[in-house]
Every structure is written in structure tokens, then in C-alpha cells.
Coordinates of C-alpha atoms in Angstrom, one line a residue:
X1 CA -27.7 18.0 57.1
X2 CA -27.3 20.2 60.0
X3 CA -24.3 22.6 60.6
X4 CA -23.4 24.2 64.1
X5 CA -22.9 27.7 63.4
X6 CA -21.3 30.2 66.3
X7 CA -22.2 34.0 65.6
X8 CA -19.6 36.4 67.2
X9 CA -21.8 39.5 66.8
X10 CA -22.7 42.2 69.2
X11 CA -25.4 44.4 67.7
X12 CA -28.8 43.0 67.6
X13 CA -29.8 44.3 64.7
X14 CA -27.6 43.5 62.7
X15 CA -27.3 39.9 64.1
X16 CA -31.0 39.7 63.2
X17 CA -30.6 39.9 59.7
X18 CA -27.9 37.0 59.9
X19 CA -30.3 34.8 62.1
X20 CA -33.1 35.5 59.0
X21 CA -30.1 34.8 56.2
X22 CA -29.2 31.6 58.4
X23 CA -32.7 30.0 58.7
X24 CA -33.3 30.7 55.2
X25 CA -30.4 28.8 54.1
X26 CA -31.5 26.0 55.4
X27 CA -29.5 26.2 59.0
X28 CA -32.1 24.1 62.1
X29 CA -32.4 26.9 64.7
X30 CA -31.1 24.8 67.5
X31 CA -27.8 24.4 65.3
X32 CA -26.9 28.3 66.0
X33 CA -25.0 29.7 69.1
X34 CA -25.2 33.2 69.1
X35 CA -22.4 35.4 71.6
X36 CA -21.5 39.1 71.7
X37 CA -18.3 39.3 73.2
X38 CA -14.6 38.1 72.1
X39 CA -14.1 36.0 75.6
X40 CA -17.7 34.2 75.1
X41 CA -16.6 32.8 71.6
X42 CA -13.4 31.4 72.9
X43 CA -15.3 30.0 75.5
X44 CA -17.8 28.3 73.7
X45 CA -14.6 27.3 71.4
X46 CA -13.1 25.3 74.1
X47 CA -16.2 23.5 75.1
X48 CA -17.9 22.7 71.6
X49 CA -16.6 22.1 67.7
X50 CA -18.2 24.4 65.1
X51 CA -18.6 23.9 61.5
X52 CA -18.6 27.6 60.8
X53 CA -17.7 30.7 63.0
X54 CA -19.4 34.2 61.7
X55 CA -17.1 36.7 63.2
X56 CA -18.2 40.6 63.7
X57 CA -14.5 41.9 62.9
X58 CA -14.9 45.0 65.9
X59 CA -16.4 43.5 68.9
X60 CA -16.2 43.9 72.7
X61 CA -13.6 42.0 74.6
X62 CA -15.5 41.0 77.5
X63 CA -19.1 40.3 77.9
X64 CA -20.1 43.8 79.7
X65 CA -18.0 46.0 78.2
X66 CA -18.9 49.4 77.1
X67 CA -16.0 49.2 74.7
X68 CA -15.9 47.9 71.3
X69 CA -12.2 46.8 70.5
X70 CA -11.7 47.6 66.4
X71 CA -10.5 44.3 65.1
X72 CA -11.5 42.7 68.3
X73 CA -12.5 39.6 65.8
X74 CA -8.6 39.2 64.8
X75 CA -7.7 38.3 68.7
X76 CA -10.2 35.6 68.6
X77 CA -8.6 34.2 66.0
X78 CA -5.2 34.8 66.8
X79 CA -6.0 33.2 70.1
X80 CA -7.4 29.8 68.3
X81 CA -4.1 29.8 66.2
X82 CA -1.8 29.6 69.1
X83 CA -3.8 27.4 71.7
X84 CA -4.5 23.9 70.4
X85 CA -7.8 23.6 73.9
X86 CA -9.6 25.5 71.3
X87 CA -11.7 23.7 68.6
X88 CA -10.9 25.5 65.8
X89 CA -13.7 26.1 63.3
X90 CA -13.5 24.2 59.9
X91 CA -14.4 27.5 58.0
X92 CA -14.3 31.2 59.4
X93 CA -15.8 34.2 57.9
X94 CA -15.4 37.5 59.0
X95 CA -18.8 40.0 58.7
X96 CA -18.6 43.9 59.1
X97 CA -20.9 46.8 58.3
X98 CA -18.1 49.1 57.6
X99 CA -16.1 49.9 54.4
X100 CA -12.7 50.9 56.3
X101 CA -12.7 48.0 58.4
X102 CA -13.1 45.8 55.2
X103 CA -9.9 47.4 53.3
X104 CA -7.7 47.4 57.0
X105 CA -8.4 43.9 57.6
X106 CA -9.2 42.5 54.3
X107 CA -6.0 41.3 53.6
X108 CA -5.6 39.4 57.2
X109 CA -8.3 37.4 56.2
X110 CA -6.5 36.7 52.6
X111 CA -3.6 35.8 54.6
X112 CA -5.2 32.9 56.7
X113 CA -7.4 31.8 54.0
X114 CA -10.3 33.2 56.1
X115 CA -12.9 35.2 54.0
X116 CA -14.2 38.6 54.9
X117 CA -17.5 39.7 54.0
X118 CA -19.5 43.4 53.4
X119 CA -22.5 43.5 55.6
X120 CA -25.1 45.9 53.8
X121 CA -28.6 46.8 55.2
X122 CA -29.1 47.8 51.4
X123 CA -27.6 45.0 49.3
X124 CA -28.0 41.3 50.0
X125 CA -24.9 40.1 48.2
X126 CA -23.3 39.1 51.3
X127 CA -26.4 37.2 51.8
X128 CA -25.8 35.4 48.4
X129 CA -22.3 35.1 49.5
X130 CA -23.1 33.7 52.8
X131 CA -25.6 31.0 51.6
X132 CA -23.1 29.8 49.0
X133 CA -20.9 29.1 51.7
X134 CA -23.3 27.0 53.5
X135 CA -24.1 25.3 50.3
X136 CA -20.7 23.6 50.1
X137 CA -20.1 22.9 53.7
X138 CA -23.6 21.3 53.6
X139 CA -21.9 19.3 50.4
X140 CA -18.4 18.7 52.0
X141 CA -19.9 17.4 55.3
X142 CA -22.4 15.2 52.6
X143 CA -19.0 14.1 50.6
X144 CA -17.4 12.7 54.5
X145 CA -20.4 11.1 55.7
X146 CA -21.9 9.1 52.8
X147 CA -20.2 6.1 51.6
X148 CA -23.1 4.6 49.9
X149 CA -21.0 4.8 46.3
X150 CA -23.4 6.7 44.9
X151 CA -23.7 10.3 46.3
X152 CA -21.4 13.3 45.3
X153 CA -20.2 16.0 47.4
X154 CA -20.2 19.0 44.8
X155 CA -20.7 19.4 41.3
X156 CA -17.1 20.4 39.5
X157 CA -13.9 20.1 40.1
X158 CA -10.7 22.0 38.5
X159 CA -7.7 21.5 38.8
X160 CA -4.2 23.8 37.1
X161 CA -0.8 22.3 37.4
X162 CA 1.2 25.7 38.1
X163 CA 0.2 28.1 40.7
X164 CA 0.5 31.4 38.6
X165 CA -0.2 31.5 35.0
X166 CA -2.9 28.5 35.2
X167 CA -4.6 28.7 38.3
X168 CA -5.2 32.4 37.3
X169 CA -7.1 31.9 34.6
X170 CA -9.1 30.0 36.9
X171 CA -9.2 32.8 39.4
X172 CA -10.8 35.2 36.8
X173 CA -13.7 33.0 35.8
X174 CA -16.8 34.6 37.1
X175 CA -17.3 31.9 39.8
X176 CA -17.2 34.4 43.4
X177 CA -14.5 32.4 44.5
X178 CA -13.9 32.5 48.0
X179 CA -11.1 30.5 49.6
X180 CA -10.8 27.5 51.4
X181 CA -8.5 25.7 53.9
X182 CA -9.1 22.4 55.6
X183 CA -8.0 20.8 58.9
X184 CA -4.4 18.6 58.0
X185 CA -4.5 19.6 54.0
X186 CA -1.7 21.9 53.2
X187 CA -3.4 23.0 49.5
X188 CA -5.3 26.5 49.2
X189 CA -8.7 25.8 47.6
X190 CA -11.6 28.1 45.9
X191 CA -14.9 27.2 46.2
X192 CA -17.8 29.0 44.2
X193 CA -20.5 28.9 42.3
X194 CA -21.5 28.7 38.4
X195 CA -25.1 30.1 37.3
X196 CA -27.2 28.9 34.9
X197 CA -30.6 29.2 33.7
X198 CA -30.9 25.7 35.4
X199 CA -29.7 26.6 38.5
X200 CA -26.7 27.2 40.6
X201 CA -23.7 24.0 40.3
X202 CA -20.8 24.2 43.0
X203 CA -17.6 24.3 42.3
X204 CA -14.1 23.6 43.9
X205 CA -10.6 24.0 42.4
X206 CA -7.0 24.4 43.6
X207 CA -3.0 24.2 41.9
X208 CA -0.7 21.6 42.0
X209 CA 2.1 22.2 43.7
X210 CA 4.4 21.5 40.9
X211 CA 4.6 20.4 37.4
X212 CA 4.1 17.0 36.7
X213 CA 2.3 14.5 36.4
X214 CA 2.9 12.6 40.2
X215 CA 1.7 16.4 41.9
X216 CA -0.9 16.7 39.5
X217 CA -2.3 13.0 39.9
X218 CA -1.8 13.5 43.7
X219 CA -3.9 16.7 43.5
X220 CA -6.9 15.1 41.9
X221 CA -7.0 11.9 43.6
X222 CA -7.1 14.3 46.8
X223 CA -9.8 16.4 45.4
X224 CA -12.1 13.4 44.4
X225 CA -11.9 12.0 47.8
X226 CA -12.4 15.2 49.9
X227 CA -15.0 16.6 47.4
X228 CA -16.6 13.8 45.5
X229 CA -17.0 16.0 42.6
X230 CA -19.5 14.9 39.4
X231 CA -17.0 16.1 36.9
X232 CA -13.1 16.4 37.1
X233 CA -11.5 19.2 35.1
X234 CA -8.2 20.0 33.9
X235 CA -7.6 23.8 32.0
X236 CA -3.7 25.3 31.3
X237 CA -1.3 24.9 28.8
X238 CA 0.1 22.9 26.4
X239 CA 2.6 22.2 23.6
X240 CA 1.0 21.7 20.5
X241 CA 1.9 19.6 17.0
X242 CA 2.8 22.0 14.4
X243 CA 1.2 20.7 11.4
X244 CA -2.4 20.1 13.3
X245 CA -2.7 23.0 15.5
X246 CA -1.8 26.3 15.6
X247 CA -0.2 28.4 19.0
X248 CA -3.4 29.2 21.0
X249 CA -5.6 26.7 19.5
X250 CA -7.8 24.7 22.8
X251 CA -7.0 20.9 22.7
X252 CA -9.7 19.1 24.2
X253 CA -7.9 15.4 24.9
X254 CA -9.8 12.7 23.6
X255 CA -8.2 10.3 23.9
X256 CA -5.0 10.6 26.8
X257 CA -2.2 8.1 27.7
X258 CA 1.3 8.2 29.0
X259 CA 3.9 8.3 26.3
X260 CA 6.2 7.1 28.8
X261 CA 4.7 3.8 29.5
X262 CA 5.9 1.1 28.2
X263 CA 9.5 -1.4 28.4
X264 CA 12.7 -0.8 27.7
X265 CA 14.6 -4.1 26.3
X266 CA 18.2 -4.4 24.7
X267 CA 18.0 -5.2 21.0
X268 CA 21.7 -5.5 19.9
X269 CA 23.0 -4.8 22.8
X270 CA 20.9 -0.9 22.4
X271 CA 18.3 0.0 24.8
X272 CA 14.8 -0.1 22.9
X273 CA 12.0 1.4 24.4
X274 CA 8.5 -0.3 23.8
X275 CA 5.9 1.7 24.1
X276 CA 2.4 0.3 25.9
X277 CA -0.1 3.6 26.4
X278 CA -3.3 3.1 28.5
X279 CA -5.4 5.2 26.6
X280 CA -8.6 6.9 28.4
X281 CA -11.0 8.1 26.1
X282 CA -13.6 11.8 27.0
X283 CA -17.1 10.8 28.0
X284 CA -19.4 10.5 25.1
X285 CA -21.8 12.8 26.0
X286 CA -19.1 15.5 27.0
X287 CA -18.1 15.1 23.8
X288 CA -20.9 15.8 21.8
X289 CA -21.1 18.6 24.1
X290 CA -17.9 20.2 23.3
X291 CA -17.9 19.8 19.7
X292 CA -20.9 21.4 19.6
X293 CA -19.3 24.5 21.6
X294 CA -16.6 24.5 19.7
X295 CA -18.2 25.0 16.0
X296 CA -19.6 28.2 18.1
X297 CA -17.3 30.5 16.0
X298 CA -19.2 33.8 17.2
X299 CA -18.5 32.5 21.2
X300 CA -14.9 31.4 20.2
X301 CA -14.1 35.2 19.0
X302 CA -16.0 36.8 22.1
X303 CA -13.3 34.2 24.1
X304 CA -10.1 35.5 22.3
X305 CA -11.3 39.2 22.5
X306 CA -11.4 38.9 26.3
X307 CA -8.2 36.8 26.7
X308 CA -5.7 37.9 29.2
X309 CA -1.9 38.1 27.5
X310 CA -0.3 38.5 23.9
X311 CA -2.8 37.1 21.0
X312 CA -1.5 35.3 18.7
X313 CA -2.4 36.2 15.3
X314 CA -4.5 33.6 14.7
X315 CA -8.1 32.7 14.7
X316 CA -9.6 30.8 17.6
X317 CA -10.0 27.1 17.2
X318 CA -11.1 24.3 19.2
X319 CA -9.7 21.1 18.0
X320 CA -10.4 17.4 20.2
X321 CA -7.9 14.9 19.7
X322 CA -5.2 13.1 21.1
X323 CA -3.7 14.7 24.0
X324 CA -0.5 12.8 25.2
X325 CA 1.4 13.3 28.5
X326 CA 4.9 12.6 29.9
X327 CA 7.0 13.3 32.9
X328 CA 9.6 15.7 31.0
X329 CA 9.1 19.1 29.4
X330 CA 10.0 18.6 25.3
X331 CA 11.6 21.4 23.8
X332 CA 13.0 18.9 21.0
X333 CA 11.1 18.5 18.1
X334 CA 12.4 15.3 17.0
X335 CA 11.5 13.6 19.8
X336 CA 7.9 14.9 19.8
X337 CA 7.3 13.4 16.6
X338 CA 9.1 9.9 17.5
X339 CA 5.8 10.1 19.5
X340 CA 4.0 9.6 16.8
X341 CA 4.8 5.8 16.7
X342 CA 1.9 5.5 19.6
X343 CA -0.5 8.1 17.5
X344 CA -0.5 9.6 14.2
X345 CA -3.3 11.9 15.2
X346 CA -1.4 13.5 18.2
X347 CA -2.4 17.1 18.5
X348 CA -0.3 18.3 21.8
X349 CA 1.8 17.3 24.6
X350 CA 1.7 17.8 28.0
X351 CA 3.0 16.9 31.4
X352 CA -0.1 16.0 33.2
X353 CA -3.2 15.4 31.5
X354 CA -3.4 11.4 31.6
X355 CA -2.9 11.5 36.0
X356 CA -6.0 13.5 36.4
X357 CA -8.0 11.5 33.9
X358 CA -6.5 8.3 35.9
X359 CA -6.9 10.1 39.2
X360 CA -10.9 10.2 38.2
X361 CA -10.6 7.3 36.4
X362 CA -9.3 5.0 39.5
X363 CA -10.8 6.5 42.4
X364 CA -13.6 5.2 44.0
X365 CA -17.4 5.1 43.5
X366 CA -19.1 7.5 43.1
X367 CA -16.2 8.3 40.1
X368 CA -16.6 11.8 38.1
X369 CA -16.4 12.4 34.8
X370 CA -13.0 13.9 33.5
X371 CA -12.3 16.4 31.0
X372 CA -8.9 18.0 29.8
X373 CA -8.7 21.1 28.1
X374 CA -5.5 23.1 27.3
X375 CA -4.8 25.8 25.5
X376 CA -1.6 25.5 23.0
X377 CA 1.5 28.1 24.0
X378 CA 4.1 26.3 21.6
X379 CA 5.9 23.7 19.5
X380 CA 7.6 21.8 21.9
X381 CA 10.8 22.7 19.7
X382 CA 14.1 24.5 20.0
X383 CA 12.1 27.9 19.6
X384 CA 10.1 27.3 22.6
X385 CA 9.2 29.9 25.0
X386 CA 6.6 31.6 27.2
X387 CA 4.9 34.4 25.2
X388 CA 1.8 33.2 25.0
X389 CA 1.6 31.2 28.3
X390 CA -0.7 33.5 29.5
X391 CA -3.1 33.7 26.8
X392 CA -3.3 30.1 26.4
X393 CA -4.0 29.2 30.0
X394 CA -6.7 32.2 29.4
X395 CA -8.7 30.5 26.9
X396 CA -8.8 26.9 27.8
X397 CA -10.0 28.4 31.4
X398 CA -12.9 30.6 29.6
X399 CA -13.7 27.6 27.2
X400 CA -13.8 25.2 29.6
X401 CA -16.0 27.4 31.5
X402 CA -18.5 27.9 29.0
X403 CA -18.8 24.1 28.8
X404 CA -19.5 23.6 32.3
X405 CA -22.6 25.9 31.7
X406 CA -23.7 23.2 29.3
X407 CA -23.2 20.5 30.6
X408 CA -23.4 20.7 34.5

């Protein structure tokens, strides 16, 4: 599948070695418009719609000039942001040869949800860097066009229900995120990349914008259609069931339902609520998969050594059992254990699990496979509070991981 590229780059030299890293990631040669000057690229912006822009960040204003304008690059895109005649580029990355421009304009980039990338005549990590990124627009662009039912856009898919504690324990897995914004889609994504000894799987993920289960179901119903991921995963935290697990214990859900399902009907004149959970089982071969990882005691240490936040004094264990969601938080322990009416092998409780295996569940072909894996931070009782939010999230993130390796 072809992408239109626009390079914004005035050396030659150095625009050589981008042309070479292009073609040899697979770009057609008539799919790249190369310009030097900041007034060409808005030019050609008016006229033509790119999939990707590779931006010099110091470039000359006007085609002629003797002058290179430092951070010349941020006025092209200032200029797109304000002036809806230009086609703005789905993706943007910025490209400079020069370690002070990176640090003084690095985090302008961040801002916008643009990446910035080291140019190096001696490394070629941003090479690396830059074929990864035409990897998954090559996927995303796949994931709109086909509708055959059968073809998927990218490889994995994870999703966090809070935007700090979670979705940075997905941050520090060793993926080289980079980040992501699309046209009329208000969520901040990550695409990157795991490695394995079979090859290189992509990999998307983004945080809900709340708790729940309604954001988090909306999240990865979104994520399935814009993506088309192979596998659906959940990582964060969880309440756990004090006589099965222990507080930073993994729970890999197998099965998950909604505890809150059910009907309400007056039985002497009392409200009685009757429970009817849609129970969604893990994938068979995912879970021969995990409980092979998780009798790995020698990887389960090396996971809680390198765990961000207060330990708990406990031995890692992995235990895969009945997860079961609900649209409150439960700090109440007898009403946790009322839940056991619809289980008696519940091991945790969350607040979103069962919408993202629904989410993957319901959506249409091709559907991915969904896996939820939490890591335990409490009781769910009067004593409940957020020491170990951090660690928990940690683990589940690096287990879940380590997984992926497996089975993607």
C-alpha cells in the first residue's frame, strides 16, 4: 500500500539518506515529494493531502534564501494549525541533526502529539524509528480500506482505564512508543513495536478517559474499529478476594461477566436483585499460554524485582480465575462476598474488565482476541487504599508483556 510522503528538508545530504531509509521501507518513489523551504511545504499543503510530513526542524523560509530560520519547521506547523486551506498531514515527524535543537524543541513536539526524531550519520536508530512509523501507517491505512472481514490492521492492542497509574506502566514497557493523534479522535495513542526472535508485532494502546466500564468499553470498541488489532488487551488494577489472592498477586480473568446484570423484582414488597451474568470465557490457546508463563517462578521474581512502587511483602503469583466487573468502586466487604452468589471461585473485582472483553467480543469481523490481566492493589474492604496502586499496575503491565512475546 502506497503512502505519499512530503520531505521538508534543505540539505542534500542529509535528505539522501532519508530518500535511501524511505525506499527501503517499502515507500514507491513516485509517492515522495521532496521541498527545501518552509513556503514550498505549505504550498504543496494546500494543493495535495499527505500521509506523512518529515519536517527538517531549522529550515529556510523561502525557497532562495541564504538564511536558515532555527525552528523554521515549528511555523510550518503553526501555520497548518490555524488555516483549515491546508491539508493537514495525518502523522508529522520532526527530523534534526542537532542535539540542542532536539532538547529546545522536543517538548513542542510532545505537546502536539508530533514526534521528534535524532538524525545521526553514525547511528541508524532513527532509521529503525522511522520505518516503524511507516509500518503502522502502512497497517492503519490497511485497517480503513479493507472490509473483507478477514484482514487486521495491527497486531496488539492495550488498553488502561486511568490515565496515570495504569497507562504508565504501559508507558515503561520497552515498546519505543511514539505517539499518535488522528484526524476527529480526541484520545492520545502510542504506537510501537514488540521484538521477538520471530519478528517485529505492532502495537497500539491509549487510556480511557475515566473509570468505568461505559469509557472503557467505548475505548476499545474505538480501538478495534480504527486499528483492527489481532488481540485486545487490558493491564491495571484490581481489588482482589482475600482468601484466594494476595495484594499484588496478577489475576488473569477467565472467565468475566457483569455482576450488575441482572433484574430487580419486589419479593414482599423488598427490592430483590436477580442476578443474570454473560460470562466470556479467555481464549483457549491464550490460556495455555499464560499458565504456562505463570508457573515461570524465576521470570515472576525478575518481574517483582523491577516493579515500579511499594512491594508488598509477598511472593509473586499469577493466579487465572474469575475476574468480575461492576460500575461502582467496592470498598465494602460484605457486599463483595454477596458476589459470590454468581461465583464461588471469584478471585477480584473490577470496574471494567467484562466492556473490553465485550467491546472485542461484539465488534465486527475480523474480531481480536481479548485478554485481561490486572494486578491486585486491595481487598475491596473498609481498609482500602492506594499504596500499592502503583506496583500492581506495574506488574500486570510487565506480565502481560512477557505474554505478548509468546503468543503474538
Amino acid at each position: 500500500m502506497n503512502i505519499k510522503i512530503l520531505v521538508v528538508e534543505d540539505n542534500a545530504q542529509k535528505y539522501g539518506k532519508i530518500h535511501q531509509a524511505l525506499l527501503g521501507g517499502g515507500v514507491d518513489e513516485g509517492s515522495i515529494t521532496h521541498v527545501i523551504a518552509a513556503s514550498q511545504a505549505l504550498s504543496k499543503l494546500q494543493d495535495e493531502t499527505y500521509d506523512l510530513m518529515l519536517l527538517d526542524v531549522n529550515i529556510p523560509k523561502r525557497l532562495g534564501d541564504d538564511h536558515v530560520k532555527r525552528g523554521g519547521g515549528l511555523d510550518v506547523l503553526h501555520d497548518i494549525s490555524r488555516d483549515e486551506t491546508y491539508n493537514r498531514p495525518r502523522y508529522i515527524i520532526g527530523i534534526t541533526a542537532f542535539e540542542d535543537v532536539l532538547t529546545e524543541f522536543g517538548g513542542a513536539f510532545e505537546e502536539q502529539l508530533w514526534s521528534l526524531i535524532h538524525y545521526s550519520d553514525t547511528t541508524d536508530r532513527w532509521i529503525s524509528q522511522l520505518r516503524l512509523k511507516l509500518d503502522y501507517i502502512k497497517a492503519f491505512k490497511r485497517s480503513e480500506h479493507f472490509s473483507d472481514g478477514k484482514t487486521y490492521g495491527t497486531d496488539l492492542a492495550i488498553v488502561a482505564a486511568l490515565d496515570t497509574v495504569e497507562f504508565d506502566a504501559i508507558k515503561n514497557l520497552p515498546c519505543d512508543w511514539q505517539p499518535l493523534r488522528l484526524n476527529h479522535d480526541e484520545t492520545r495513542y502510542l504506537t510501537g513495536s514488540i521484538h521477538t526472535e520471530r519478528g517485529d508485532f505492532s502495537v497500539v494502546a491509549a487510556a480511557a478517559p475515566r473509570m468505568g466500564m461505559p469509557a472503557s468499553t467505548a475505548l476499545a470498541a474505538k480501538i478495534v474499529h480504527q486499528f483492527r488489532p489481532r488481540y485486545l488487551g487490558m493491564v491495571g488494577i484490581c481489588a482482589g478476594r482475600a482468601e484466594k489472592v494476595k495484594v499484588g498477586d496478577i489475576i488473569v480473568a477467565d472467565p468475566t461477566w457483569d455482576w450488575g446484570s441482572g433484574k430487580i423484582q419486589s419479593e414482599d414488597k423488598l427490592p430483590k436483585f436477580l442476578p443474570s451474568p454473560h460470562q466470556l470465557d479467555l481464549d483457549a490457546d491464550l490460556l495455555s499460554t499464560i499458565k504456562e508463563l505463570s508457573e515461570d517462578k524465576a521470570r515472576l521474581a525478575v518481574i517483582k524485582q523491577r516493579a515500579r512502587g511499594s512491594k508488598p511483602p509477598f511472593e509473586l503469583n499469577v493466579r487465572v480465575g474469575p475476574l468480575v466487573s461492576g460500575a461502582a468502586v467496592v470498598a465494602h466487604k460484605p457486599t463483595f462476598d454477596r458476589l459470590l452468589d454468581q461465583h464461588r471461585g471469584i478471585l477480584g473485582i473490577d470496574m471494567e474488565a467484562y466492556g473490553v472483553a465485550i467491546a472485542a467480543r461484539g465488534s465486527g469481523k475480523p474480531r481480536p482476541i481479548s485478554v485481561i490481566v490486572k494486578g491486585v492493589c486491595d481487598y475491596a474492604d473498609e481498609e482500602k487504599d492506594d499504596d500499592f496502586q502503583e506496583y500492581a499496575a506495574s506488574v500486570s503491565a510487565d506480565f502481560f508483556y512477557q505474554a505478548a512475546l509468546k503468543f503474538l
